[in-house]
Short mmCIF file of C-alpha atoms in Angstrom, two decimals:
data_model
loop_
_atom_site.label_atom_id
_atom_site.label_comp_id
_atom_site.label_asym_id
_atom_site.label_seq_id
_atom_site.Cartn_x
_atom_site.Cartn_y
_atom_site.Cartn_z
CA UNK A 265 116.27 109.17 94.90
CA UNK A 266 118.41 106.07 94.39
CA UNK A 267 118.05 105.16 98.08
CA UNK A 268 114.27 105.33 98.01
CA UNK A 269 111.83 102.62 97.05
CA UNK A 270 109.12 103.76 94.64
CA UNK A 271 105.45 103.06 95.30
CA UNK A 272 103.44 103.40 92.09
CA UNK A 273 99.65 103.86 92.02
CA UNK A 274 96.90 106.17 90.82
CA UNK A 275 96.60 109.59 92.46
CA UNK A 276 93.86 108.35 94.78
CA UNK A 277 93.76 106.54 98.11
CA UNK A 278 92.50 103.17 96.92
CA UNK A 279 94.75 100.15 97.45
CA UNK A 280 97.85 102.27 97.99
CA UNK A 281 96.73 104.27 101.02
CA UNK A 282 97.38 101.55 103.62
CA UNK A 283 100.69 100.84 101.87
CA UNK A 284 101.61 104.50 102.28
CA UNK A 285 100.69 104.23 105.95
CA UNK A 286 102.80 101.11 106.29
CA UNK A 287 105.78 102.82 104.68
CA UNK A 288 105.38 105.77 107.01
CA UNK A 289 105.08 103.47 110.03
CA UNK A 290 108.27 101.56 109.25
CA UNK A 291 109.93 104.88 108.36
CA UNK A 292 111.30 103.65 105.06
CA UNK A 293 112.13 106.47 102.61
CA UNK A 294 109.98 106.23 99.49
CA UNK A 295 108.82 108.08 96.43
CA UNK A 296 105.06 108.18 96.08
CA UNK A 297 104.62 107.88 92.30
CA UNK A 298 101.06 108.96 91.53
CA UNK A 299 99.62 108.43 88.08
CA UNK A 300 97.08 111.05 86.98
CA UNK A 301 97.10 110.30 83.25
CA UNK A 302 96.05 106.75 82.28
CA UNK A 303 98.23 107.03 79.19
CA UNK A 304 101.29 107.40 81.40
CA UNK A 305 100.63 103.95 82.80
CA UNK A 306 98.81 102.01 80.08
CA UNK A 307 101.03 101.36 77.10
CA UNK A 308 104.05 103.06 78.68
CA UNK A 309 105.11 102.29 82.25
CA UNK A 310 103.11 99.06 82.38
CA UNK A 311 105.13 97.79 79.42
CA UNK A 312 108.48 98.77 80.91
CA UNK A 313 108.54 96.09 83.61
CA UNK A 314 108.44 93.10 81.26
CA UNK A 315 106.55 91.09 83.88
CA UNK A 316 103.32 89.12 83.25
CA UNK A 317 102.01 90.20 86.66
CA UNK A 318 102.51 93.93 86.09
CA UNK A 319 99.80 95.90 87.88
CA UNK A 320 99.12 98.81 90.20
CA UNK A 321 100.16 99.19 92.94
CA UNK A 322 103.79 98.24 92.48
CA UNK A 323 106.91 98.69 94.59
CA UNK A 324 110.23 99.29 92.84
CA UNK A 325 113.41 98.75 94.83
CA UNK A 326 116.39 99.29 92.59
CA UNK A 327 116.21 96.63 89.88
CA UNK A 328 113.58 94.62 91.74
CA UNK A 329 109.85 95.27 91.39
CA UNK A 330 107.06 93.75 93.45
CA UNK A 331 103.42 93.57 92.33
CA UNK A 332 100.24 92.78 94.33
CA UNK A 333 99.49 94.50 97.63
CA UNK A 334 100.08 91.59 99.99
CA UNK A 335 103.38 90.75 98.35
CA UNK A 336 104.43 94.37 98.83
CA UNK A 337 103.63 94.22 102.56
CA UNK A 338 105.69 91.03 102.88
CA UNK A 339 108.61 92.55 101.00
CA UNK A 340 108.58 95.77 103.01
CA UNK A 341 108.33 94.03 106.38
CA UNK A 342 111.42 91.96 105.60
CA UNK A 343 113.29 94.87 104.03
CA UNK A 344 112.71 96.90 107.20
CA UNK A 345 113.81 93.89 109.27
CA UNK A 346 110.39 93.85 110.95
CA UNK A 347 108.91 90.46 109.98
CA UNK A 348 106.78 90.55 113.13
CA UNK A 349 104.51 92.96 111.23
CA UNK A 350 103.41 89.88 109.28
CA UNK A 351 102.73 88.02 112.53
CA UNK A 352 105.25 87.09 115.20
CA UNK A 353 104.46 83.36 115.18
CA UNK A 354 102.39 80.75 113.33
CA UNK A 355 99.29 81.46 115.43
CA UNK A 356 99.34 85.19 114.76
CA UNK A 357 100.23 84.69 111.10
CA UNK A 358 97.17 82.47 110.73
CA UNK A 359 95.04 85.19 112.31
CA UNK A 360 96.59 87.75 109.95
CA UNK A 361 95.55 85.58 106.99
CA UNK A 362 92.04 85.24 108.43
CA UNK A 363 91.59 88.98 108.96
CA UNK A 364 93.04 89.71 105.53
CA UNK A 365 90.46 87.42 103.95
CA UNK A 366 87.58 89.08 105.79
CA UNK A 367 88.82 92.53 104.78
CA UNK A 368 88.95 91.32 101.16
CA UNK A 369 85.28 90.30 101.46
CA UNK A 370 84.42 93.72 102.89
CA UNK A 371 86.33 95.38 100.05
CA UNK A 372 84.46 93.36 97.40
CA UNK A 373 81.12 94.36 98.89
CA UNK A 374 82.20 98.00 99.21
CA UNK A 375 83.42 98.26 95.62
CA UNK A 376 80.18 96.87 94.15
CA UNK A 377 78.47 99.78 95.90
CA UNK A 378 80.92 102.54 95.01
CA UNK A 379 81.52 101.68 91.35
CA UNK A 380 78.72 101.91 88.81
CA UNK A 381 75.96 104.44 88.23
CA UNK A 382 74.26 106.49 90.92
CA UNK A 383 70.86 104.82 90.60
CA UNK A 384 72.36 101.36 91.03
CA UNK A 385 74.43 102.56 93.98
CA UNK A 386 71.38 104.01 95.74
CA UNK A 387 69.49 100.76 95.18
CA UNK A 388 72.36 98.77 96.68
CA UNK A 389 73.06 101.13 99.56
CA UNK A 390 70.78 99.58 102.18
CA UNK A 391 71.99 96.03 101.54
CA UNK A 392 75.61 97.14 101.42
CA UNK A 393 75.34 98.97 104.74
CA UNK A 394 73.79 95.88 106.33
CA UNK A 395 76.74 93.81 105.09
CA UNK A 396 79.22 96.43 106.28
CA UNK A 397 77.52 96.51 109.68
CA UNK A 398 78.16 92.79 110.10
CA UNK A 399 81.79 93.01 109.07
CA UNK A 400 82.54 95.97 111.32
CA UNK A 401 80.61 94.41 114.20
CA UNK A 402 82.90 91.38 113.95
CA UNK A 403 85.98 93.59 113.90
CA UNK A 404 84.67 95.50 116.93
CA UNK A 405 84.19 92.23 118.86
CA UNK A 406 87.73 91.20 117.92
CA UNK A 407 89.06 94.50 119.26
CA UNK A 408 87.15 94.00 122.52
CA UNK A 409 89.35 90.94 123.06
CA UNK A 410 92.73 92.31 121.98
CA UNK A 411 94.46 95.63 121.36
CA UNK A 412 95.02 94.87 117.69
CA UNK A 413 93.17 92.74 115.16
CA UNK A 414 95.46 89.75 115.57
CA UNK A 415 96.62 90.06 119.17
CA UNK A 416 98.75 92.34 121.32
CA UNK A 417 101.03 93.60 118.55
CA UNK A 418 100.27 95.58 115.41
CA UNK A 419 100.49 93.89 112.00
CA UNK A 420 100.00 95.13 108.46
CA UNK A 421 96.30 94.18 108.42
CA UNK A 422 95.63 96.85 111.04
CA UNK A 423 96.67 99.49 108.51
CA UNK A 424 94.51 97.88 105.83
CA UNK A 425 91.41 97.97 108.05
CA UNK A 426 92.16 101.53 109.20
CA UNK A 427 91.61 102.69 105.63
CA UNK A 428 88.11 101.20 105.42
CA UNK A 429 87.19 102.50 108.87
CA UNK A 430 88.32 105.95 107.79
CA UNK A 431 86.35 105.82 104.54
CA UNK A 432 83.17 104.75 106.32
CA UNK A 433 83.63 107.54 108.86
CA UNK A 434 83.14 109.86 105.88
CA UNK A 435 80.64 107.95 103.73
CA UNK A 436 78.50 106.24 106.41
CA UNK A 437 79.79 107.35 109.84
CA UNK A 438 77.01 105.72 111.85
CA UNK A 439 78.39 102.30 110.91
CA UNK A 440 81.63 103.09 112.76
CA UNK A 441 80.66 105.53 115.51
CA UNK A 442 78.30 102.95 117.02
CA UNK A 443 81.30 100.68 117.66
CA UNK A 444 83.56 102.20 120.34
CA UNK A 445 86.44 99.76 119.96
CA UNK A 446 86.70 100.52 116.25
CA UNK A 447 86.75 104.24 117.02
CA UNK A 448 89.53 103.66 119.59
CA UNK A 449 91.40 101.52 117.06
CA UNK A 450 91.17 104.26 114.42
CA UNK A 451 92.37 106.87 116.90
CA UNK A 452 95.20 104.69 118.17
CA UNK A 453 96.72 104.25 114.71
CA UNK A 454 96.17 107.92 113.90
CA UNK A 455 98.19 108.84 117.00
CA UNK A 456 101.30 106.87 116.08
CA UNK A 457 103.87 109.72 115.84
CA UNK A 458 104.92 108.87 112.28
CA UNK A 459 101.29 108.43 111.16
CA UNK A 460 100.15 111.62 112.88
CA UNK A 461 102.93 113.53 111.14
CA UNK A 462 101.88 112.05 107.78
CA UNK A 463 98.19 112.86 108.33
CA UNK A 464 99.15 116.49 108.94
CA UNK A 465 101.45 116.70 105.92
CA UNK A 466 100.57 117.86 102.38
CA UNK A 467 101.52 114.38 101.13
CA UNK A 468 98.45 112.83 102.75
CA UNK A 469 95.56 112.27 100.32
CA UNK A 470 92.22 113.10 101.97
CA UNK A 471 90.16 112.47 98.86
CA UNK A 472 89.42 110.86 96.47
CA UNK A 473 89.03 107.41 97.97
CA UNK A 474 88.23 105.90 94.60
CA UNK A 475 88.61 106.79 90.91
CA UNK A 476 86.33 109.77 90.19
CA UNK A 477 85.56 108.90 86.55
CA UNK A 478 84.24 105.47 87.52
CA UNK A 479 83.15 105.67 91.16
CA UNK A 480 79.85 107.06 92.42
CA UNK A 481 81.33 107.76 95.85
CA UNK A 482 84.82 109.20 95.80
#
């Protein structure tokens, strides 16, 4: 275990799923630490790091711990000696930052729909799907112009978007299936040998996407 990094997160897909994909893609050995009991994290492990930015997900590499998802992607890309996964030059890195910001907007809209009570979620559903349609339409147009979201090479944001495409294929499939380039994109990542192997393994979390006690759709 001492040679493995540790990825810590709840026992759901959530923010950690694209990180798990990224770790599988770069073929870096890791321990997938999944918290099922809130008490194991709150007041125990969260206090052990002695860091004001302690949060989930985290990545522990020996004595060094990284918090915040984007920081973890940066750390892993450099640790694997694959900085091109952050963008191979200034132009692509700028596009990575752009796509990451748009995905964050999609995520914010998605979470206001999925978390709360069922009546509120049903009331928000139509508006949320309209918003999602616009975001995914823009991603589809981008993928009509290039193989990946930021150009001709894959970057970490491709794995982040894959997760939302996959979730919508379950929760609102018509939003995705009407966009052929997004479907091709989803299939292309799923067919990476290391990703395909992970998807077929017992380590892959199919559900829940979100936290069952708090989410309407999980």
